[in-house]
Coordinates of C-alpha atoms in Angstrom, one line a residue:
X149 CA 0.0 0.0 0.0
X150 CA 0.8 3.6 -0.4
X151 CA 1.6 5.9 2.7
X152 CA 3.4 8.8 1.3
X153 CA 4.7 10.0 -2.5
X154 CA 7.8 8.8 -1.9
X155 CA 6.7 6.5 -5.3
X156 CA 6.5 9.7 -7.3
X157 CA 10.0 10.1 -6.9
X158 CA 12.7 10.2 -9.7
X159 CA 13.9 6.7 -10.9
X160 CA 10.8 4.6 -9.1
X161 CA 9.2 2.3 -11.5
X162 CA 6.0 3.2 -12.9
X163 CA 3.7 1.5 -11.6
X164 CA 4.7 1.5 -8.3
X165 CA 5.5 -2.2 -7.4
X166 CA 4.6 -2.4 -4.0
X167 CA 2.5 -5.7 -3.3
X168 CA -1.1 -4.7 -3.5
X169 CA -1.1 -2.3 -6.1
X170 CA 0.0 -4.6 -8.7
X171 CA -2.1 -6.9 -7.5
X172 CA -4.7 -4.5 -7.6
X173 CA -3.9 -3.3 -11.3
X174 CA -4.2 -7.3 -12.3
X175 CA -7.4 -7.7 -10.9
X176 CA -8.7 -4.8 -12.8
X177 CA -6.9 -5.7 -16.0
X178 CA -8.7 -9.2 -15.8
X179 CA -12.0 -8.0 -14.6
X180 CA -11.9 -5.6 -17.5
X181 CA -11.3 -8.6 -19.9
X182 CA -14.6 -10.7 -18.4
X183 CA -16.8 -7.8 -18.5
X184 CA -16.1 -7.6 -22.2
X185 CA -16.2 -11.0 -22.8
X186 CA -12.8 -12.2 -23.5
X187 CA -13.3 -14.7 -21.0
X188 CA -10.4 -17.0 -22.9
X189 CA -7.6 -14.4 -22.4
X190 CA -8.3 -14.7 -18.6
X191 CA -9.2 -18.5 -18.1
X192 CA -6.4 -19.5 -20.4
X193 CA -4.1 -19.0 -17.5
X194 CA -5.4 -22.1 -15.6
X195 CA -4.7 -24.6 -18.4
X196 CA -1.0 -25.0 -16.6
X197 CA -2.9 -26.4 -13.7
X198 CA -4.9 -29.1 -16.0
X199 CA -2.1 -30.3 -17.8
X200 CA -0.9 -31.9 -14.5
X201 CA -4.2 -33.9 -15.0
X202 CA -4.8 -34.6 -18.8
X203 CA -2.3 -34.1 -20.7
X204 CA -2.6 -31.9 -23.7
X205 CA -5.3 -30.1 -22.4
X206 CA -4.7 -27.1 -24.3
X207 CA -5.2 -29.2 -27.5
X208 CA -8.7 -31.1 -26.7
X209 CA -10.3 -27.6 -24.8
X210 CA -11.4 -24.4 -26.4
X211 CA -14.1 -21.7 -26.3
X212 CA -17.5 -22.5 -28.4
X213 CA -19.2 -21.3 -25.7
X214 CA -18.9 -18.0 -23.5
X215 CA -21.3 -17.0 -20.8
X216 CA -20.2 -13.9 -19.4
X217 CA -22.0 -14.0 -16.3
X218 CA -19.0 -11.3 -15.0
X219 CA -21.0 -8.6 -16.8
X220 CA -24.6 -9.9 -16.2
X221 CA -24.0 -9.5 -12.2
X222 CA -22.7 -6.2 -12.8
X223 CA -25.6 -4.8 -15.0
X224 CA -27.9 -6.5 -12.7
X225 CA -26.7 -4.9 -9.8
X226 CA -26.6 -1.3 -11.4
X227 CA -30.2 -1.9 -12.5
X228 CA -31.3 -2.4 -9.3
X229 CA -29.5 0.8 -7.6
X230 CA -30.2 3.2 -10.8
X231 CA -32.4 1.6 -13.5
X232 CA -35.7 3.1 -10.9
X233 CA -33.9 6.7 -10.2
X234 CA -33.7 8.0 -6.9
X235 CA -35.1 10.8 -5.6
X236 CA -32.2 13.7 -4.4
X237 CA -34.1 16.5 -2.8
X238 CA -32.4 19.1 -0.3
X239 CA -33.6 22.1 1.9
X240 CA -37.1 23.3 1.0
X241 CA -39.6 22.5 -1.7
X242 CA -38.6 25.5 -4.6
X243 CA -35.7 26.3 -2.3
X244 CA -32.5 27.9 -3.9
X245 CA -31.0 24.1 -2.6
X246 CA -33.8 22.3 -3.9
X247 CA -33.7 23.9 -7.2
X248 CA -29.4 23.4 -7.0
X249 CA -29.9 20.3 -6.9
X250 CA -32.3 19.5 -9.2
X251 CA -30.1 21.5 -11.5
X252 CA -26.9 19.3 -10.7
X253 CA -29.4 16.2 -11.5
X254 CA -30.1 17.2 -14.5
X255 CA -27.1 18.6 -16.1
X256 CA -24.2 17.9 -13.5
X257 CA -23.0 14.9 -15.4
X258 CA -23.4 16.7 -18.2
X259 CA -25.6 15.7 -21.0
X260 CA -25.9 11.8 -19.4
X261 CA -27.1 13.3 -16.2
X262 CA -26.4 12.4 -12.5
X263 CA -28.2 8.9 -12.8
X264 CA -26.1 8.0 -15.2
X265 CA -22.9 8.9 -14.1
X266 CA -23.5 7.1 -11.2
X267 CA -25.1 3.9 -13.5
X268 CA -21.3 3.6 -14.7
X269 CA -19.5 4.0 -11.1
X270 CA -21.9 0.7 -10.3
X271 CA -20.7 -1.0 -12.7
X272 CA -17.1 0.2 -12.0
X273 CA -17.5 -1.1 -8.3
X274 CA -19.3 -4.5 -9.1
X275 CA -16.5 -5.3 -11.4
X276 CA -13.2 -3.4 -10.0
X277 CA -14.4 -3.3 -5.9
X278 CA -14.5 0.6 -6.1
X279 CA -16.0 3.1 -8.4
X280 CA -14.5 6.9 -8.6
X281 CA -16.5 10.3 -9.2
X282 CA -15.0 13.0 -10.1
X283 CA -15.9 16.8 -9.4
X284 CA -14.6 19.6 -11.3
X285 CA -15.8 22.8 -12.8
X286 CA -16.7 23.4 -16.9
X287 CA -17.3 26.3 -18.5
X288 CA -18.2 27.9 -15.5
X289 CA -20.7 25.0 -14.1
X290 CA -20.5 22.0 -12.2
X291 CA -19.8 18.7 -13.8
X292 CA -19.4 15.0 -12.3
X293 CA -17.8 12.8 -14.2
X294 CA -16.1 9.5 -13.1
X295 CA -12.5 8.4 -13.8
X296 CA -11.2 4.9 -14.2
X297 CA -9.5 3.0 -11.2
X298 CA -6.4 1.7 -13.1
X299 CA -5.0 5.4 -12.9
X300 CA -6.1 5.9 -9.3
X301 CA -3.4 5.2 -6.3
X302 CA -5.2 6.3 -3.3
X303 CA -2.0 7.4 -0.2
X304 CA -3.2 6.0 3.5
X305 CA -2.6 6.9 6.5
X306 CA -0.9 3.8 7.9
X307 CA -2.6 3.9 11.3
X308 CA -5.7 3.9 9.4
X309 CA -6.3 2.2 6.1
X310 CA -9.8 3.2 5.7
X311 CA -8.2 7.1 5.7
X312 CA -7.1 8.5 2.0
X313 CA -4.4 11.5 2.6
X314 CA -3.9 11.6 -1.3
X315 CA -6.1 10.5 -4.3
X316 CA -3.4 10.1 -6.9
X317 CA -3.9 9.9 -10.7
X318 CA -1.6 8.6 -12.7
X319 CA -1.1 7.8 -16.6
X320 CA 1.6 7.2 -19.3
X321 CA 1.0 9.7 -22.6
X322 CA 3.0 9.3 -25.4
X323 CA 5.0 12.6 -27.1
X324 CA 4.1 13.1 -30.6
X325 CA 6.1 10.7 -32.9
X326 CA 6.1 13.0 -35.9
X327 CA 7.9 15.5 -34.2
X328 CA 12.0 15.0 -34.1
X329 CA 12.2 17.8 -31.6
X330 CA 10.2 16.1 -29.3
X331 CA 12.6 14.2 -27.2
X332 CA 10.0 13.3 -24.4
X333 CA 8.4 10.1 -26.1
X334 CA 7.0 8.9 -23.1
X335 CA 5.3 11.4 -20.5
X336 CA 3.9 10.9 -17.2
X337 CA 1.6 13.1 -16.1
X338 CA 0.3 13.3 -12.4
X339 CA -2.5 14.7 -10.8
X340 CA -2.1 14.9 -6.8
X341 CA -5.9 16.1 -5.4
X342 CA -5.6 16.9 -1.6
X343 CA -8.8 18.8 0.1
X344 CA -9.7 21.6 -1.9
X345 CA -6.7 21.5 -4.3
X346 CA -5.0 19.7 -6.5
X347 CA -1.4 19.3 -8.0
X348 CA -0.5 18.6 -11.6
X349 CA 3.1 16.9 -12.3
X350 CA 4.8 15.7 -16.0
X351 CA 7.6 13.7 -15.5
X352 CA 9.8 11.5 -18.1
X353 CA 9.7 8.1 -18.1
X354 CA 11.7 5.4 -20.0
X355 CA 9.7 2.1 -20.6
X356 CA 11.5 -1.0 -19.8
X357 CA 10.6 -3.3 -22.6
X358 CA 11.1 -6.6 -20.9
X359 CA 8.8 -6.2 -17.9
X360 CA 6.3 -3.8 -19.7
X361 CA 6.6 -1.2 -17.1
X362 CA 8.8 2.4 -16.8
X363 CA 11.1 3.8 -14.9
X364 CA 10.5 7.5 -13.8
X365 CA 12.9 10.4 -15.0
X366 CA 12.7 14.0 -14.2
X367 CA 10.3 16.2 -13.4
X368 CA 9.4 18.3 -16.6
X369 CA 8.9 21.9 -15.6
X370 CA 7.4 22.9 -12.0
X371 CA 3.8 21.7 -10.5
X372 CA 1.4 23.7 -10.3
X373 CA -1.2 23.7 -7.7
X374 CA -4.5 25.4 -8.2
X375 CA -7.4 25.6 -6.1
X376 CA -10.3 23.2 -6.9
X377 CA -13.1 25.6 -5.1
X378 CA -13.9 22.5 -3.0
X379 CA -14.2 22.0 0.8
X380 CA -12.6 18.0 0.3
X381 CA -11.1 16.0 -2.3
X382 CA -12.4 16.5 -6.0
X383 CA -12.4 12.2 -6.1
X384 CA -14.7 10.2 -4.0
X385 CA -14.6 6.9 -3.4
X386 CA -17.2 4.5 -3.4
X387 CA -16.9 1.0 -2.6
X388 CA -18.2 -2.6 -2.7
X389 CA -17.3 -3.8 0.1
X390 CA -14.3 -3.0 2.7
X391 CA -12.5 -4.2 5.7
X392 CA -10.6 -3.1 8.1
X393 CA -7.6 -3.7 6.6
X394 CA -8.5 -2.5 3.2
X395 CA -8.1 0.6 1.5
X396 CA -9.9 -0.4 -2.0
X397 CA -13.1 -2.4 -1.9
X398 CA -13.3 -6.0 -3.2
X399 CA -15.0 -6.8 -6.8
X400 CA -17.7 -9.4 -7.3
X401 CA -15.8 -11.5 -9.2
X402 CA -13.4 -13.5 -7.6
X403 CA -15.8 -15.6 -5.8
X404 CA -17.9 -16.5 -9.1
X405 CA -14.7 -17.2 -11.5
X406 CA -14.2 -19.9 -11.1
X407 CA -17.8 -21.7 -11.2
X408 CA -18.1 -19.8 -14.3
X409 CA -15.0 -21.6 -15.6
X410 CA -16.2 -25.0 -15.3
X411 CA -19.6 -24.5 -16.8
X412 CA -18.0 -22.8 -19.9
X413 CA -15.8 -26.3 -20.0
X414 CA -19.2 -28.4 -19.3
X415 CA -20.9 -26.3 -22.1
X416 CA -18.1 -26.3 -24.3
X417 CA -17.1 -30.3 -24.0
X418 CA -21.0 -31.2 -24.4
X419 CA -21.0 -29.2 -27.5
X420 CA -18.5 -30.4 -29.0
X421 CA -19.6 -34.5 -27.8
X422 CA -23.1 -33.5 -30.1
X423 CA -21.3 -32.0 -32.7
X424 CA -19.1 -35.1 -33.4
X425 CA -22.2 -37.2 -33.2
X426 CA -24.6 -35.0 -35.3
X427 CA -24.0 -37.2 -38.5
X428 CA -24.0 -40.9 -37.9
X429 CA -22.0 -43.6 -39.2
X430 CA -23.3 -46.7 -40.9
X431 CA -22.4 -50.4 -40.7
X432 CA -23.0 -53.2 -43.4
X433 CA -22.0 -55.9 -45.3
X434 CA -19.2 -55.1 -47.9
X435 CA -21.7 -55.9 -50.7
X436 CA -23.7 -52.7 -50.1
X437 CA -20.6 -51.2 -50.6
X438 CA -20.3 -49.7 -54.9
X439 CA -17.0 -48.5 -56.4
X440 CA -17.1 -45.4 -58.0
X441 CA -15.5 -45.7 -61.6
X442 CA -14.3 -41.7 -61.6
X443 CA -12.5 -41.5 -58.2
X444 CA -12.0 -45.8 -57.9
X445 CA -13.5 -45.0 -53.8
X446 CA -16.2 -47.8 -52.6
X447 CA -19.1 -45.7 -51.0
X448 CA -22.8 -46.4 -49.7
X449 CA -25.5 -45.7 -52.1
X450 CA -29.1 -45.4 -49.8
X451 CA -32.1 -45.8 -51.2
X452 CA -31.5 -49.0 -53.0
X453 CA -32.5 -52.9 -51.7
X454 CA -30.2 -54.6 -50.0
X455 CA -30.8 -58.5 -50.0
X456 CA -30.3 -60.8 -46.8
X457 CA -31.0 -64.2 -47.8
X458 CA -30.7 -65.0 -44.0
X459 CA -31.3 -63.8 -41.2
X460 CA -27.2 -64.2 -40.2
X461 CA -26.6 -61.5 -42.6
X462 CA -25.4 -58.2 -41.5
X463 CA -28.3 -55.3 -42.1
X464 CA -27.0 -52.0 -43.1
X465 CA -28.2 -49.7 -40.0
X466 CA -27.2 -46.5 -38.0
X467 CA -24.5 -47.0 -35.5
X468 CA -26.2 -45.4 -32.3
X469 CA -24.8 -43.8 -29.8
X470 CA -25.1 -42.9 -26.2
X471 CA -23.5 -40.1 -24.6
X472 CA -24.3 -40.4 -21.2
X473 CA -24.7 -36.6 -20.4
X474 CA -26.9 -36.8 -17.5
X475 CA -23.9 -36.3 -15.0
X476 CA -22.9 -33.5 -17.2
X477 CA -26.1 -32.0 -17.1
X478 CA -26.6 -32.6 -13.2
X479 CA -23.4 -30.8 -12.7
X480 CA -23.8 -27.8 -14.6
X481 CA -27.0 -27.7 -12.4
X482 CA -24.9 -27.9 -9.1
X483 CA -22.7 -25.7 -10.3
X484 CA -25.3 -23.2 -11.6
X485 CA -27.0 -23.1 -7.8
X486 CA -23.6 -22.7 -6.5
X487 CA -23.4 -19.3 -8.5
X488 CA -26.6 -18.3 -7.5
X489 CA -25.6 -18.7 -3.8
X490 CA -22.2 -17.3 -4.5
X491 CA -23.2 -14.1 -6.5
X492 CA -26.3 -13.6 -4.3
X493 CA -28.1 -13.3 -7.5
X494 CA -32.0 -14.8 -7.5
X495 CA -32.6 -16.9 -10.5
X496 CA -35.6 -14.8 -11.4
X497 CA -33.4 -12.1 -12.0
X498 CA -30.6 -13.6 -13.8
X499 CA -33.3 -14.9 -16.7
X500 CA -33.0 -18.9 -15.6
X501 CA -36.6 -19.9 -16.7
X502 CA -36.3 -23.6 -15.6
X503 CA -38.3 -24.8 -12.7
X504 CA -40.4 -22.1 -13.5
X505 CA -38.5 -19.5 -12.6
X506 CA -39.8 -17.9 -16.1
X507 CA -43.5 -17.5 -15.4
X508 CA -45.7 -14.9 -14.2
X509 CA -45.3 -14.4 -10.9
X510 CA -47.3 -12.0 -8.4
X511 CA -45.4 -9.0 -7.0
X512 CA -44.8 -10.4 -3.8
X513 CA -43.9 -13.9 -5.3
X514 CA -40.9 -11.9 -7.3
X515 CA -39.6 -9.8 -3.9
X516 CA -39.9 -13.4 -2.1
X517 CA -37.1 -14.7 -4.5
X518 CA -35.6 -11.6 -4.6
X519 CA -34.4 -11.7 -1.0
X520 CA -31.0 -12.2 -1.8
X521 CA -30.1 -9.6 -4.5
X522 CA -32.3 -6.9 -2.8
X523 CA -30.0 -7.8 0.6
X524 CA -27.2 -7.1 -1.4
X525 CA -28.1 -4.1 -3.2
X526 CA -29.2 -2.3 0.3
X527 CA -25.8 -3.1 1.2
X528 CA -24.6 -1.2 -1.7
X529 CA -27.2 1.5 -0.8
X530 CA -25.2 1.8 2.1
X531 CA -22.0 3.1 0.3
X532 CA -23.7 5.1 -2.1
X533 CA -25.8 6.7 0.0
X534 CA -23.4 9.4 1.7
X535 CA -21.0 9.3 -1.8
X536 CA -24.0 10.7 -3.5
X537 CA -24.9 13.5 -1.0
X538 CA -20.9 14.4 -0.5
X539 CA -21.4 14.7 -4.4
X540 CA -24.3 16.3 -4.6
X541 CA -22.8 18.8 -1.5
X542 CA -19.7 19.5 -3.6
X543 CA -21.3 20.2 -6.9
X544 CA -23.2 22.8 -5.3
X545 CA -20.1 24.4 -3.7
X546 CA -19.4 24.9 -7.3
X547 CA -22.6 26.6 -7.7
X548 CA -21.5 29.3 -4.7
X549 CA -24.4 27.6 -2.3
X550 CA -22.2 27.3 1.3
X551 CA -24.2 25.6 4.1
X552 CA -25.6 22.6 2.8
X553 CA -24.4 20.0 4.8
X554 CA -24.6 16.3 4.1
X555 CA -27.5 15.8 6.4
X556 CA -30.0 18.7 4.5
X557 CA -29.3 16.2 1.1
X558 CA -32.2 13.3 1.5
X559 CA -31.9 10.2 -0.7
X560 CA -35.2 8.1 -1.7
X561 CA -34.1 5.0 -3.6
X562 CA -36.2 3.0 -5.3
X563 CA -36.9 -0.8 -5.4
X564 CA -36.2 -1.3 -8.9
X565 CA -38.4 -4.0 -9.1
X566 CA -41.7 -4.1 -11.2
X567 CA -45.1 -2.8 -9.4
X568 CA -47.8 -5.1 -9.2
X569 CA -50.9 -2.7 -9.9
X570 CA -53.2 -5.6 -9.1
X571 CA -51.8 -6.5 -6.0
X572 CA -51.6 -2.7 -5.2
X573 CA -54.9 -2.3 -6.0
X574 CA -56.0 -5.2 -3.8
X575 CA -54.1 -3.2 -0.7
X576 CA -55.9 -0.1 -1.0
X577 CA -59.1 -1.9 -1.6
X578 CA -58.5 -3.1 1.9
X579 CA -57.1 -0.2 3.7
X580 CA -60.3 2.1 2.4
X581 CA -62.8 -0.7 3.3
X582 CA -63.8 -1.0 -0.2
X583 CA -64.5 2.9 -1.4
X584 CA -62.8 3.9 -4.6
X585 CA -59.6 5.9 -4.6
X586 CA -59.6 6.8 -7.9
X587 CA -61.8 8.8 -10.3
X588 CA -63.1 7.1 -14.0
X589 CA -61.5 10.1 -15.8
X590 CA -58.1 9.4 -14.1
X591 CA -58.2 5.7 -14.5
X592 CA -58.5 7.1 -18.4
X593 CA -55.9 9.3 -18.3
X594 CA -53.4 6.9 -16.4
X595 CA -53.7 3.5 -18.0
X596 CA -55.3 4.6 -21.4
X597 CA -52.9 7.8 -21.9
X598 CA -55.8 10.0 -22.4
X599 CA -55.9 13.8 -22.3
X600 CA -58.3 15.5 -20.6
X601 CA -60.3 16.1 -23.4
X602 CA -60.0 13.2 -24.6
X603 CA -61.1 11.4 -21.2
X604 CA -64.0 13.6 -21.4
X605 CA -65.2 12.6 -24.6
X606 CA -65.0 8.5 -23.7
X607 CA -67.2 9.3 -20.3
X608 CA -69.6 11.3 -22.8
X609 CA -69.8 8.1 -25.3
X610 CA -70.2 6.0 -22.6
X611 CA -73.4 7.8 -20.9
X612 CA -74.7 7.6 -24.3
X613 CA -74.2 3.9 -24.3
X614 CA -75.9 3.5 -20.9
X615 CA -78.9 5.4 -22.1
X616 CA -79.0 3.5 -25.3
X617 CA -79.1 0.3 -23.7
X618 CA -81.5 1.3 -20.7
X619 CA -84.0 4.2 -22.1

């Protein structure tokens, strides 16, 4: 871990190579790799370990099939937190907060907007452990923006890991090739953010072609510091899941690799077992057999009679087969609840429509077997929850509103599960003792999409109807 900037220093390798940031960095390079679906890259690594078993295992398993769970529990999990937005409100109703931060909502991750902004630092902390906003100011208004964690090197104070003294970005840019004057190839340029400022460094660097890395040179120029108009850091962290001995948060997908693994070897080995069998061979007598005068090959003509004159004589048939992929089958469906368990993922919401998991279910049914997920995303609530307000709170420094403090900012997340309207209706049938809560006209205007006029109109034609039908 890092405790001071001592790694910035001149002739330190780039990135630094203390223990747990490249370890760190190779998580994230993987992770990257299975969200994408390059699953092969990644799993290729464990072939080493089965050649101690079967021999030439490189050379009887590939790839047919790739099931990129990885990226499923990630979108999954950012559904649930963002695909039903929350509600940020502050202060009072047409306050100048309240209307601050309904501005910031709306255009304070510029045109994507907050929501999603913070859709994509989900994803970033499903698949890396921690996702990153970033606050700065743009053309003279806010803007949140998030920034990747394979350039961020958090500094801790070593008495207290969960404590971030620096948030450290740092990335290799090359010079530009077509100029000869341009000495500096390689440039690394650093951005040091401490509480309300930040410091920007260029350094040289000289890459060291056998370990992929670089080793850093001088300091090009001076840094300049400038003020960041903030009360805290311009980067804020938010993470999975932490311990007390952890700085960064831990990714959800280390504990699912490697069940995913061995189902895309089940998948892939069944495949190609039916694929080898998909066209039968035939066995006969060698009389069925005619030579073909162009090429001088014997081959099998069907459709024509073939005579047994006793019942000894060989028939021409289909050699069948037998696979025997029940055990196959039953283990891909061990493995498959193991990942549910595991990932804490319901199979509802993953899509598995076996044991009808598929069907219509009622809206209390669905949250039933969504215990699981719906633990785990309140869990995630619980980190996003004061990353958005100390967001929120610093965007509207930006804005020159001083006061609001993290407590004024009120968060109302939604479910993000389906309603029910039956089953909600049922409940307010019950709670009113059987009066209606809801006018004809509105019933038109909410589930038909009517206008007002247009409600109007249908309530007319239907009086008409009635009258009609009962003078």
């Amino acid at each position: 871990m890092l405790t001071n900037l001592d790694f910035l220093n001149p002739n330190q390798p780039w990135p630094p190579e203390d223990d747990e940031t490249l370890a760190r960095l190779s998580v994230y390079e993987a992770n990257r790799e299975l969200f994408e679906g390059r699953q092969a890259s990644v799993y290729n690594s464990l072939f080493s370990k089965m050649e101690r078993i079967i021999p030439h295992f490189k050379d009887i398993i590939d790839y047919p099939v790739v099931l990129n769970f990885q990226k499923l529990l990630s979108l999954k999990a950012a559904d649930l937190l963002f695909g039903d937005a929350p509600v940020i409100t502050a202060g009072r109703e047409n306050g100048k907060a309240a209307k601050a931060v309904e501005e910031i909502m709306k255009n304070g991750g510029g045109e994507s907007g907050l929501v999603n902004i913070a859709y994509m630092a989900a994803v970033d902390m499903s698949r890396y452990g921690d996702g990153l906003f970033y606050i700065y100011k743009k053309d003279g208004r806010p803007c949140i923006d998030v920034t990747q964690p394979s350039i961020w090197f958090p500094v801790v104070n070593p008495e207290n890991l969960k404590e971030i003294t620096h948030h450290v970005l740092g990335w290799v840019a090359s010079g530009n090739p077509q100029d000869k004057r341009d000495k500096r190839r390689y440039r690394l340029k650093v951005h040091i953010h401490g509480k309300g400022s930040v410091e920007t460094r260029e350094y040289e660097v000289r890459p060291n072609s056998m370990s992929g890395a670089y080793r850093i040179g001088e300091m090009i120029g001076k840094p300049r510091i400038a003020k960041t108009g903030l009360s805290d850091f311009a980067i804020v962290q938010v993470s999975n899941l932490r311990t007390s001995d952890r700085s960064t948060g831990i990714d959800d997908y280390r504990d699912v690799n490697s069940i995913v693994y061995e189902l895309m070897v089940r998948f892939s080995q069944i495949s190609k077992i039916l694929d080898k069998h998909a066209s039968p061979s035939m066995q006969g007598p060698g009389s069925a057999l005619e030579k073909d005068p162009a090429t001088g090959e014997y081959r099998l003509v069907t459709g024509n009679y073939f005579k047994r004159d006793s019942g000894d004589d060989p028939t021409v048939e289909y050699l069948t087969w037998d696979g025997q992929l029940s055990a196959a089958f039953d283990e891909i469906k061990a493995l498959m609840n193991q990942l549910y368990i595991l990932s804490e993922m319901s199979p509802a919401l993953l899509g598995d429509e076996s044991n009808g998991h598929g069907g219509a279910i009622s809206g209390t049914a669905l949250r039933l077997r969504m215990i699981s997920p719906l633990a785990k995303v309140n869990r995630i609530k619980m980190s996003f929850t004061p990353a958005l307000k100390k967001v929120v709170r610093l965007a509207s420094e930006l804005m020159r509103i001083r006061g609001l403090d993290d407590a004024d900012i009120s968060i109302k997340w939604q479910s993000g599960l389906p309603n029910d309207p039956r089953e909600e209706a049922d409940i307010m049938n019950i709670r009113t003792g059987g009066r209606p809560t809801m006018s004809v006209q509105r019933a038109l205007k909410v589930y038909d999409g009517m206008t007002d006029q247009s409600a109007e109109k249908e309530l007319a034609d239907i009086a008409g109807d009635a009258g009609i039908a009962d003078p």
